[in-house]
XYZ file of C-alpha atoms in Angstrom:
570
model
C -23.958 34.584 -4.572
C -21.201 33.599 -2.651
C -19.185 30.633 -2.773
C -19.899 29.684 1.077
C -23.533 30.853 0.421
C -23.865 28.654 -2.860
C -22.364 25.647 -1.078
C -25.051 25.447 1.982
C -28.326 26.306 -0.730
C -26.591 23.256 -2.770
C -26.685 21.177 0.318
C -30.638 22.566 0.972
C -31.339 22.321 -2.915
C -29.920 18.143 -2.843
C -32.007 17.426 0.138
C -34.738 18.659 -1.079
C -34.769 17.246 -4.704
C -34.075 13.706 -3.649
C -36.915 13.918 -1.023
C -39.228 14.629 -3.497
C -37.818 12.347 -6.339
C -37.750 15.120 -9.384
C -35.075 15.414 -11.278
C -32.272 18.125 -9.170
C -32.890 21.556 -11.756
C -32.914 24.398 -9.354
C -30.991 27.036 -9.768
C -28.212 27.634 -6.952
C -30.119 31.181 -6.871
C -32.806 30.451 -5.475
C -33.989 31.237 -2.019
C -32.590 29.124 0.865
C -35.872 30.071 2.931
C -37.804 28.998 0.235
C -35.607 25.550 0.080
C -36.079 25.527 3.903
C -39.562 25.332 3.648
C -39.396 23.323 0.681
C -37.945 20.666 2.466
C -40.138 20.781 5.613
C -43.211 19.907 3.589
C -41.921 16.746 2.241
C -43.289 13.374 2.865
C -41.295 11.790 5.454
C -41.493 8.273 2.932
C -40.141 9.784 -0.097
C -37.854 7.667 -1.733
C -34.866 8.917 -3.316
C -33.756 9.843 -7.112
C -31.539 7.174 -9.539
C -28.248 7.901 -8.626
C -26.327 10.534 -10.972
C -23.892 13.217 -10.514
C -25.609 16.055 -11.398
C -24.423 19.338 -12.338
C -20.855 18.541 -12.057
C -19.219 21.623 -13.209
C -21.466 23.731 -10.939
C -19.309 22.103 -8.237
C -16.088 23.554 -9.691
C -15.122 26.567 -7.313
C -17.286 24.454 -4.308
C -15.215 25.782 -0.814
C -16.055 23.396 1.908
C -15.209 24.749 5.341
C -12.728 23.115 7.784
C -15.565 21.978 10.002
C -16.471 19.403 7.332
C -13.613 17.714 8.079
C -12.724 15.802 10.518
C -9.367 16.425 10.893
C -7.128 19.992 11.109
C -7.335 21.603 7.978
C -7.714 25.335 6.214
C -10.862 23.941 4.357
C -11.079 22.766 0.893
C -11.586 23.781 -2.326
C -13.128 21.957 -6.008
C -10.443 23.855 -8.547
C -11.964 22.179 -11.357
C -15.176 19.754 -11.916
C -15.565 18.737 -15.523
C -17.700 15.882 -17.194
C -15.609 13.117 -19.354
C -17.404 11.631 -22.104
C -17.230 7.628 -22.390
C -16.051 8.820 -25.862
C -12.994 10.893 -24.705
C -9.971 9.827 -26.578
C -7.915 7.105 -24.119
C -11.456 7.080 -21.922
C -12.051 3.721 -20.763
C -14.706 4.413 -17.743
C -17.297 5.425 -18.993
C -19.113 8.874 -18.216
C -18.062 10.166 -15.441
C -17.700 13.693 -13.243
C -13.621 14.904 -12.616
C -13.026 16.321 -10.004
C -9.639 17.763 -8.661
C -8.811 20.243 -5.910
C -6.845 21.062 -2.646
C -7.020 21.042 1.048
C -5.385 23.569 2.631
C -2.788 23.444 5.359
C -2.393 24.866 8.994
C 0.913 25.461 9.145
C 2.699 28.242 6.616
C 4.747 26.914 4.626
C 3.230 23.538 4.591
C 1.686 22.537 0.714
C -1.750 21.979 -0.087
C -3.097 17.889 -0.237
C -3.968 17.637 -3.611
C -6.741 15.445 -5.010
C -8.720 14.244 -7.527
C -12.494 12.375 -6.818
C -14.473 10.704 -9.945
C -18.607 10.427 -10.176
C -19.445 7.754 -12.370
C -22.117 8.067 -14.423
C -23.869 4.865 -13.255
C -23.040 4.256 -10.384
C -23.108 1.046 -8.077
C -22.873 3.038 -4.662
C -19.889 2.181 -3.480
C -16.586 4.295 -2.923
C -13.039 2.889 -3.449
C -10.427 5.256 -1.992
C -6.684 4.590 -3.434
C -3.660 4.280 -2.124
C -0.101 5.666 -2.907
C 3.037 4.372 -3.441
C 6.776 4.758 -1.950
C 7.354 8.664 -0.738
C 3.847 9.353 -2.254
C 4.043 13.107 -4.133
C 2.002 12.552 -7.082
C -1.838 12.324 -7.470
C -3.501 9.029 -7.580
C -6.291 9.568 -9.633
C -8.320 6.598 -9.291
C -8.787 6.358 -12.960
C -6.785 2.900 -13.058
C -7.110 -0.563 -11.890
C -6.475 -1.896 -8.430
C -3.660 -3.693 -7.268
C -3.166 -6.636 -9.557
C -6.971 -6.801 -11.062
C -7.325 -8.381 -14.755
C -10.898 -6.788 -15.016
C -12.363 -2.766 -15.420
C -10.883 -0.576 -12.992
C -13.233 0.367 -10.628
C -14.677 3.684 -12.188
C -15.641 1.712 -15.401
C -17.613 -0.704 -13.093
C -19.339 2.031 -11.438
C -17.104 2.818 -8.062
C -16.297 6.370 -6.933
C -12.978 6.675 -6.644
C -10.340 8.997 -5.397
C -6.542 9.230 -4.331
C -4.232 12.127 -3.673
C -0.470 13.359 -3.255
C -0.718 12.795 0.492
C 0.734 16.382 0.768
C 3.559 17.258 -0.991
C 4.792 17.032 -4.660
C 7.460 15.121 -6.398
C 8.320 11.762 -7.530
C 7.822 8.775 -4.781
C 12.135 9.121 -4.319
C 11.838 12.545 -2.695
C 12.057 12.826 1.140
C 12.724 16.176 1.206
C 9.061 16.906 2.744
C 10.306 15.507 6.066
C 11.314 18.826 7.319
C 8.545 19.989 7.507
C 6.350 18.247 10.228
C 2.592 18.753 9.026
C 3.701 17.429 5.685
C 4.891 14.654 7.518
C 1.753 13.954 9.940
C -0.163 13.984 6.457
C 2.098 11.577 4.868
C 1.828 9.047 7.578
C -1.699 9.070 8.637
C -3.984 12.666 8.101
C -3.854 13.185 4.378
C -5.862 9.781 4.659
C -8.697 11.430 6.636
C -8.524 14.681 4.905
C -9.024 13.233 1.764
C -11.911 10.820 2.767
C -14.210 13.586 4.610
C -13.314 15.645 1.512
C -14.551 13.003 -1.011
C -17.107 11.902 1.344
C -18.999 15.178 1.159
C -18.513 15.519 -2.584
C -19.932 11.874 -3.400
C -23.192 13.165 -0.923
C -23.299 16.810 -3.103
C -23.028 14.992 -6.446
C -25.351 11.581 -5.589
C -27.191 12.785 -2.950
C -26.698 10.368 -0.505
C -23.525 8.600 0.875
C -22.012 5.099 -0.376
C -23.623 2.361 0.753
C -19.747 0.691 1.104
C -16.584 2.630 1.365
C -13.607 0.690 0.383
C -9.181 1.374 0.364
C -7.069 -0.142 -2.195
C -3.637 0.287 -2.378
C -0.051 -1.562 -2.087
C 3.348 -1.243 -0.493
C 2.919 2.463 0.861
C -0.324 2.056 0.011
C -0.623 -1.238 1.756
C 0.506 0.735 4.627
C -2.013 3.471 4.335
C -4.502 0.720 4.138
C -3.666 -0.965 7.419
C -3.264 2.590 8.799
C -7.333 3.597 8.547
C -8.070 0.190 9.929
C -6.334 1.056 12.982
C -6.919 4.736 13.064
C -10.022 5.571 11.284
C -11.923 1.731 11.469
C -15.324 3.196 11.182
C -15.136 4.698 7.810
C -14.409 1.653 5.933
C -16.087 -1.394 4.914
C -13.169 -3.377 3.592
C -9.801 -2.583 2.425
C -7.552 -4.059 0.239
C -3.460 -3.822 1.482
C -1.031 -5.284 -0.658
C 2.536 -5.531 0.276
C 2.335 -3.449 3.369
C 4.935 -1.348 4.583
C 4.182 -1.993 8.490
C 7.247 -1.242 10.272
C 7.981 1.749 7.592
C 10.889 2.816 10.049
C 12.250 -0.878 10.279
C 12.730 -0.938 6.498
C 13.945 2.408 6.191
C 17.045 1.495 8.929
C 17.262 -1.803 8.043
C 18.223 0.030 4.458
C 20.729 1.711 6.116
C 22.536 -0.849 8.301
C 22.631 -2.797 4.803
C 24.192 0.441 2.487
C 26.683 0.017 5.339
C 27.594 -3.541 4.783
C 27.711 -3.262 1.469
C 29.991 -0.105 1.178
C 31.841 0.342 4.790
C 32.650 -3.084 5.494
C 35.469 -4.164 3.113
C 34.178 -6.460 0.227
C 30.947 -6.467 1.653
C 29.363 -5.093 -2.158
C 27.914 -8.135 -4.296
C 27.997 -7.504 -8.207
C 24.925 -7.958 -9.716
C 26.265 -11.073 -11.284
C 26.619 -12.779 -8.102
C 23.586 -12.011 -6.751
C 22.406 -13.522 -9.994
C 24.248 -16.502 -8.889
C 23.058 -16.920 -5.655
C 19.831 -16.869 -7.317
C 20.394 -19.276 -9.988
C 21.763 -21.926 -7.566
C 18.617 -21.193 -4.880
C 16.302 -22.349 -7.853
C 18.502 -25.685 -8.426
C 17.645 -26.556 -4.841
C 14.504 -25.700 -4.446
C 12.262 -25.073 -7.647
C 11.368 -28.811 -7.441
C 10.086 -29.229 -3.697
C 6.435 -28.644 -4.846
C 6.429 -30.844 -7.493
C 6.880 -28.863 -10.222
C 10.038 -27.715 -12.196
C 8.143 -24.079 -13.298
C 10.558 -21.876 -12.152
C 8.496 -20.501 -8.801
C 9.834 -21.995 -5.477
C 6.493 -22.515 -3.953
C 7.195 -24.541 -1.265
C 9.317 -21.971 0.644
C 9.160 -23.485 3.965
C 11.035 -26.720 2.100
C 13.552 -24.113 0.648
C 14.123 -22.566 3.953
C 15.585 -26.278 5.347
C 17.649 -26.659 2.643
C 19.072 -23.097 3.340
C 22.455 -23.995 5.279
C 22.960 -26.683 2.523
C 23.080 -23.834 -0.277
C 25.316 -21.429 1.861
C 28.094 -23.882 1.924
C 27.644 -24.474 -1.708
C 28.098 -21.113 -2.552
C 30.741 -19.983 -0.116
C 34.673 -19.711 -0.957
C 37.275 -22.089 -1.295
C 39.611 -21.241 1.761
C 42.408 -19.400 -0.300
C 39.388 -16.887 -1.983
C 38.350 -16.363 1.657
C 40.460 -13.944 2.843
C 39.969 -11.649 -0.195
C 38.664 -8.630 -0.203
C 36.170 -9.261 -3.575
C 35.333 -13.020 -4.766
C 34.903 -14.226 -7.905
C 31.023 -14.052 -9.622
C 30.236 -17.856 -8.486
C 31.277 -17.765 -4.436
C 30.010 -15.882 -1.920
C 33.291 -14.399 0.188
C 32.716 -13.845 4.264
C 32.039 -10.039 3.939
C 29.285 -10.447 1.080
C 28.153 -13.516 3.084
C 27.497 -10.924 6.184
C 25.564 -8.466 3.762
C 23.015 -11.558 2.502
C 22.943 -12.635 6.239
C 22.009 -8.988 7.528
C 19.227 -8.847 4.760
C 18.011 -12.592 5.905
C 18.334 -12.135 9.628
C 16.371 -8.376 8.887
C 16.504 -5.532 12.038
C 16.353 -6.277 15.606
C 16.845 -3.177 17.792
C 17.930 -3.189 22.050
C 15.046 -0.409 21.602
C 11.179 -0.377 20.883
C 9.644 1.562 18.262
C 6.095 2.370 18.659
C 3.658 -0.101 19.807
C 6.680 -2.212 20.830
C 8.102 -2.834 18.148
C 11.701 -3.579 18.248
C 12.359 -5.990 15.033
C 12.199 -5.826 11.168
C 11.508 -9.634 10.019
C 14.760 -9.661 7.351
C 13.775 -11.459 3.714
C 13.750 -14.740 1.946
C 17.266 -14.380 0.185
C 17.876 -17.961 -0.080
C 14.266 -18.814 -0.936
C 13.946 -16.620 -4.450
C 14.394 -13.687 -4.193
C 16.361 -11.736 -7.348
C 17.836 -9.038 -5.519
C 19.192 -8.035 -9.641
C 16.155 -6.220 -9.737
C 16.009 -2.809 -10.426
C 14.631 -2.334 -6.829
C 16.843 -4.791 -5.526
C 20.813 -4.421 -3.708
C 23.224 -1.686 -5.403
C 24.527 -1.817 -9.198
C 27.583 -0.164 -8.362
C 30.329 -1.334 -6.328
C 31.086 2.525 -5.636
C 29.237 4.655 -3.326
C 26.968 7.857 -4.591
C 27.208 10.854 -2.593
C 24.107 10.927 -3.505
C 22.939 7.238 -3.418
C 19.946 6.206 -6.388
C 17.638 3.000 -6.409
C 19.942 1.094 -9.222
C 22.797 2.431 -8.395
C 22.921 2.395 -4.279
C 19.906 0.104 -4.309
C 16.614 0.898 -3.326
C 16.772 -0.099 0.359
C 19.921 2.458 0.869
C 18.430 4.662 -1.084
C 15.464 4.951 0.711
C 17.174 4.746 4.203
C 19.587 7.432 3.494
C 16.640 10.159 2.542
C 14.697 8.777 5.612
C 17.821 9.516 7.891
C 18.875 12.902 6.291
C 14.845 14.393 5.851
C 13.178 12.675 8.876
C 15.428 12.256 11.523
C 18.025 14.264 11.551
C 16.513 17.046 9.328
C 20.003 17.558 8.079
C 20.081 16.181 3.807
C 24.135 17.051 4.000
C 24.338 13.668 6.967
C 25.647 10.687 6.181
C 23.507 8.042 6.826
C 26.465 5.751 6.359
C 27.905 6.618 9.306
C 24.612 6.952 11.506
C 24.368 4.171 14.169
C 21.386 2.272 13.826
C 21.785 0.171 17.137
C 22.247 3.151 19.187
C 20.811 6.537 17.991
C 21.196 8.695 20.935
C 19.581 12.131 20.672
C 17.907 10.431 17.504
C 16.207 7.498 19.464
C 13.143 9.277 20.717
C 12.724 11.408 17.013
C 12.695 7.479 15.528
C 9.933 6.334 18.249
C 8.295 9.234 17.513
C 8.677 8.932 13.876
C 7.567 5.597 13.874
C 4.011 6.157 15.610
C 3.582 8.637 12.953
C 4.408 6.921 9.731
C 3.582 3.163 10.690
C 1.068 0.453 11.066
C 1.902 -1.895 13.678
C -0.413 -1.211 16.032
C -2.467 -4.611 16.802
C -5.473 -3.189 18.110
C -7.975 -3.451 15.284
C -10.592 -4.370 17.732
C -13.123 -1.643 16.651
C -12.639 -2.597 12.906
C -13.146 -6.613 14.463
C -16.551 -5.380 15.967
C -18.005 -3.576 12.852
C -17.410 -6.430 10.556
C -14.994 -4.573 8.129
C -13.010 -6.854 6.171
C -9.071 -7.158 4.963
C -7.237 -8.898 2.179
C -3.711 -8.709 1.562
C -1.581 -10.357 -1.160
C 2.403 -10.239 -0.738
C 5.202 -11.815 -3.168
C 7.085 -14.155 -1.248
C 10.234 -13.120 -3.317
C 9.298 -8.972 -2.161
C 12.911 -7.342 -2.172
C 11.598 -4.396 -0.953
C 8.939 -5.141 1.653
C 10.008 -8.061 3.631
C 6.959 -11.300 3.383
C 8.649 -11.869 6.825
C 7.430 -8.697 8.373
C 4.054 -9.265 6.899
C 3.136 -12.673 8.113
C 4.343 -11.621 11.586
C 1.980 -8.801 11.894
C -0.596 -11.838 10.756
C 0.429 -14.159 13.322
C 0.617 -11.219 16.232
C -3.415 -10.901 15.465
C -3.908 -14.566 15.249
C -2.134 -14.490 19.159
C -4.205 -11.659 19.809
C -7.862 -12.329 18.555
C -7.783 -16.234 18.110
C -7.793 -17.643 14.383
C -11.586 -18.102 13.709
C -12.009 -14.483 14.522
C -9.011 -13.458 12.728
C -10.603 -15.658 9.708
C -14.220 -14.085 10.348
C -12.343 -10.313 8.881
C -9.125 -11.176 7.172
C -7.717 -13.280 4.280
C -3.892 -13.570 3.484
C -2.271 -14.580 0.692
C 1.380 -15.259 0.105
C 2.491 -15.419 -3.805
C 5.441 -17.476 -4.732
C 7.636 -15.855 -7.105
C 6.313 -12.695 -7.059
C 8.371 -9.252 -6.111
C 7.652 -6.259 -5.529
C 5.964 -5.364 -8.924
C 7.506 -7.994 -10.500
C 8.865 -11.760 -10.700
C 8.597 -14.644 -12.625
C 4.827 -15.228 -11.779
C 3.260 -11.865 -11.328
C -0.564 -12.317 -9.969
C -3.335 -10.828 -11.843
C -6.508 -11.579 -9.246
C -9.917 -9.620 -8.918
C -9.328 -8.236 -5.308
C -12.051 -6.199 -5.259
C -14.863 -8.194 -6.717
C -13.625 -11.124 -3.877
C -13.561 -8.098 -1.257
C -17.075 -6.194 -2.519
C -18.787 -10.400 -2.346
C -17.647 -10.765 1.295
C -18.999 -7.247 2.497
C -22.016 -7.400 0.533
C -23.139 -10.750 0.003
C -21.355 -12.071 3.038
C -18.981 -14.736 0.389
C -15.923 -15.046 2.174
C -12.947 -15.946 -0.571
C -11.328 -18.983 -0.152
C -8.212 -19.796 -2.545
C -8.371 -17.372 -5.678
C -7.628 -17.759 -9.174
C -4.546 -15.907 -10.395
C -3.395 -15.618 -13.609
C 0.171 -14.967 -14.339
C 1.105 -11.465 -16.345
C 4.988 -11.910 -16.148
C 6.455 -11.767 -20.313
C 7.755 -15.137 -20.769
C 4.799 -17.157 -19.108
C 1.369 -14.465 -19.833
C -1.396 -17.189 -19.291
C -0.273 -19.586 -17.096
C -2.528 -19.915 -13.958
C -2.195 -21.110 -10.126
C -4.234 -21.020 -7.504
C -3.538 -18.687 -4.572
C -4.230 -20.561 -1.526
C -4.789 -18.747 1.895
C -1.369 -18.161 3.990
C -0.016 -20.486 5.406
C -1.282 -23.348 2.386
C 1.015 -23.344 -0.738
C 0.294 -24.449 -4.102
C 1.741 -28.494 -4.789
C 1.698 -29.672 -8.455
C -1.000 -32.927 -8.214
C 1.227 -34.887 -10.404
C -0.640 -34.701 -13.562
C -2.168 -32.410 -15.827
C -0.850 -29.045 -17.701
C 1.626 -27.257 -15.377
C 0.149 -23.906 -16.593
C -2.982 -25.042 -15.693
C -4.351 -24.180 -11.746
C -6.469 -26.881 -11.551
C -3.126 -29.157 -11.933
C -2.160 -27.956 -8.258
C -3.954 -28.393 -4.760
C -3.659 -26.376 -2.043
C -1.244 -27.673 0.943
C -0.145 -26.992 4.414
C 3.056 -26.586 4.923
């Protein structure tokens, strides 16, 4: 039998099984006429089987045509469908079906989406679809936990889950894709659509029925994705999870660039990583205190924020190291003071971007942030020709590829010498660029009127994804939609001392239990329990209180104890 014929008696065969609750058994050989008429005579009441995923490595070789998706594709095809025992060696899931393939491209030339989708063998009925991370490039399996969850990752506690390469292979460094433009149209919004109608049908074939909820998790590209199918695809999700979101991804990426060229083309404008320690070191002096607590987390980052001038002018120069063109490791000369300032004042273009935008909100840099970090400002006080994350720092690093792949399609340019404030011949490839590979638009009003739901969680000390840029997107749909409607769908929550992916208080909080209560049961989280995962202080817990509240020590009790801090406005 043919694959195409084999895939519509399957879809005859499910039907008709579950309609008559017995066990699925029949053989894919089997008459479709007979199935046909199988299925006409059965009760109309009938309910449906347990849910299982049945025959699973019947589905490897399963082609599903390109009109089961609901996007441009070549169709898609199960390579491989094979049944992991709870026993496997390093299995910690539980039974469930593996399933990986590929949807194929239009365009020659163009590489397959890869995937992989796993059937639980009990499972709840829901779906959690994962998100990627950076340049994407590698398959998410959906095997692992969440973003930031202490508990079971969702396949042990009975989700379906999948993820992908969003098109293209390599590490989440490589740009390289971006000359090629259906590999980039998947890796800003299609791959997400693909991917879902793919799994979509699968989780039907194997279950017989759809999931009652369909969920996104993901963080900092994957935040972005996340945001992304709210605004472009807000009627096949039920709540999404978007951690750390990459918005404005072209604001970051020339933001990146405009700093690579303060630190290497204006003269001195390079910080050691010693000074940046510095700058650091005398932040937390000022400020670790103004929530009541000497713990090492600046909480109260509003407070820091008006001490801010105060700690410039502590750190700056004595006159005579002024006019030098490197300081020492404890001041802060005028050219590295202009590098700090263009990462604290952030991007703010005499053009718009898609959907209007026209500014990247810059980052806390006098508030906590360690910008040491191995994702954090450049290691080397030379520039690469071919600049790396620790040595160029990860901003550069990332804006350079983005110039040379995306925009100008060129990987010899220099994206030290491109001009951010006026791009000409580049300006409408960025707008375009941007409506492509962004999530800015504010009109979420069809995801508003279906009741899906939205938590975020973003480290207030993120060096790579600015907190800045993340509350303003907040506050544009608070001026848009009014807060109690913004509150009916959406919970934000700002962690002090947290990075990106790391920090001296790193959250671990069950995200989706708090999102699957709200959709399901209707409990809308409040403030959360985190506990901290960071080395030197595993244990220690806070509450997370909903943006714009911040945690305050009471005064009393443990100070690695949350129930020793209250939440407080601002």
């Amino acid at each position: 039998m043919s694959v195409a014929r084999r895939y519509l008696c399957w879809r005859v065969a499910r039907r008709v099984a579950f309609a008559l609750t017995v066990p699925f058994a029949f053989p894919y050989a089997f008459p479709c006429a007979f199935l046909y008429a199988l299925a006409a005579s059965a009760p109309a009441h009938a309910q449906r089987a347990p849910a299982l995923p049945l025959h699973c490595a019947d589905l490897a070789g399963l082609l599903l045509p390109a009109s089961d998706i609901d996007a441009p594709t070549g169709g898609a095809l199960v390579q491989s469908a094979a049944m992991i025992a709870a026993t496997a060696t390093g299995n910690l899931d539980g039974d469930f079906c593996r399933l990986t393939g590929v949807i194929r491209p239009q365009t020659a030339g163009t590489p397959d989406i890869h995937f992989e989708l796993n059937l639980p063998g009990r499972w709840n009925g829901r779906a959690v679809q994962f998100g990627g991370g950076g340049y994407n490039g590698v398959v998410v399996t959906g095997t692992g936990p969440t973003p930031f969850s202490p508990d079971r990752a969702p396949l042990a506690r009975g989700y379906a889950t999948f993820g992908d390469d969003s098109g293209h292979h390599g590490d989440s460094s490589q740009a390289n894709f971006g000359l090629l433009d259906e590999a980039v149209t998947n890796f800003g919004y299609l791959h997400l659509k693909k991917v879902h109608d793919v799994a979509l049908a699968l989780i039907e074939q194997g279950y017989g029925r759809a999931p009652e909820h369909m969920y996104f998790a993901g963080g900092s590209t994957g935040g972005r994705e996340g945001y992304t199918v709210i605004q472009r695809y807000p009627d096949d999700y039920d709540g999404v999870i978007a951690n750390a979101p990459a918005l404005n991804f072209s604001g970051v990426r020339l933001l990146g660039v405009m700093v690579g060229q303060s630190e290497y083309r204006a003269p001195g404008g390079y910080l050691p990583p010693q000074l940046l320690e510095h700058v650091y070191e005398r932040t937390m002096q000022v400020c670790d205190t103004l929530d009541g607590a000497a713990d090492g987390i600046i909480s109260n980052v509003e407070g820091c924020r008006t001490k801010e001038a105060d700690i410039i002018e502590s750190l700056r120069c004595a006159a005579q190291e002024a006019g030098a063109v490197s300081g020492s490791d404890e001041c802060l000369t005028p050219a590295q003071l202009a590098t700090l300032k263009r990462l604290r004042d952030g991007l703010r273009l005499p053009y718009a971007l898609a959907w209007n935008a026209d500014r990247y909100r810059g980052y806390n840099v006098f508030q906590g942030v360690r910008f040491t970090s191995m994702l954090g400002l450049a290691h080397s006080p030379e520039r690469l020709p071919q600049p790396t994350f620790v040595a160029s720092g990860y901003l550069f690093a990332q804006g350079d590829a983005y110039i040379k792949y995306f925009v100008t399609h060129d990987p010899t340019f220099d994206a030290g010498n491109f001009d951010v404030m006026q791009p000409g011949r580049y300006q409408q490839r960025l707008y375009t660029l941007s409506a492509t590979i962004g999530a800015m638009n504010p009109d979420i009003s069809r995801y508003l009127a279906r009741g899906g739901k939205l938590i975020t969680l973003q480290g207030l000390a993120d060096e790579v994804i600015s907190p800045n840029q993340t509350i303003a997107y907040y506050n544009g749909l608070i001026a848009r939609y009014g807060e109690e409607r913004v509150a009916d769908f959406m919970r934000l929550y700002m962690v002090p001392g947290f990075q990106h992916g790391n920090g001296v208080f790193i959250p671990s909080v069950d995200l989706l239990g708090a999102l699957d209560g709200w959709v399901s049961h209707g409990v809308a989280p409040q403030t959360l329990l985190a506990t901290d995962i960071a080395q030197p202080s595993n244990g220690r817990t806070r509450p997370l209180c909903r943006y714009p509240a911040f945690a305050r020590y009471a005064g009393h009790g443990n100070l690695n104890r949350a129930s020793s801090f209250e939440c407080v406005m601002p």
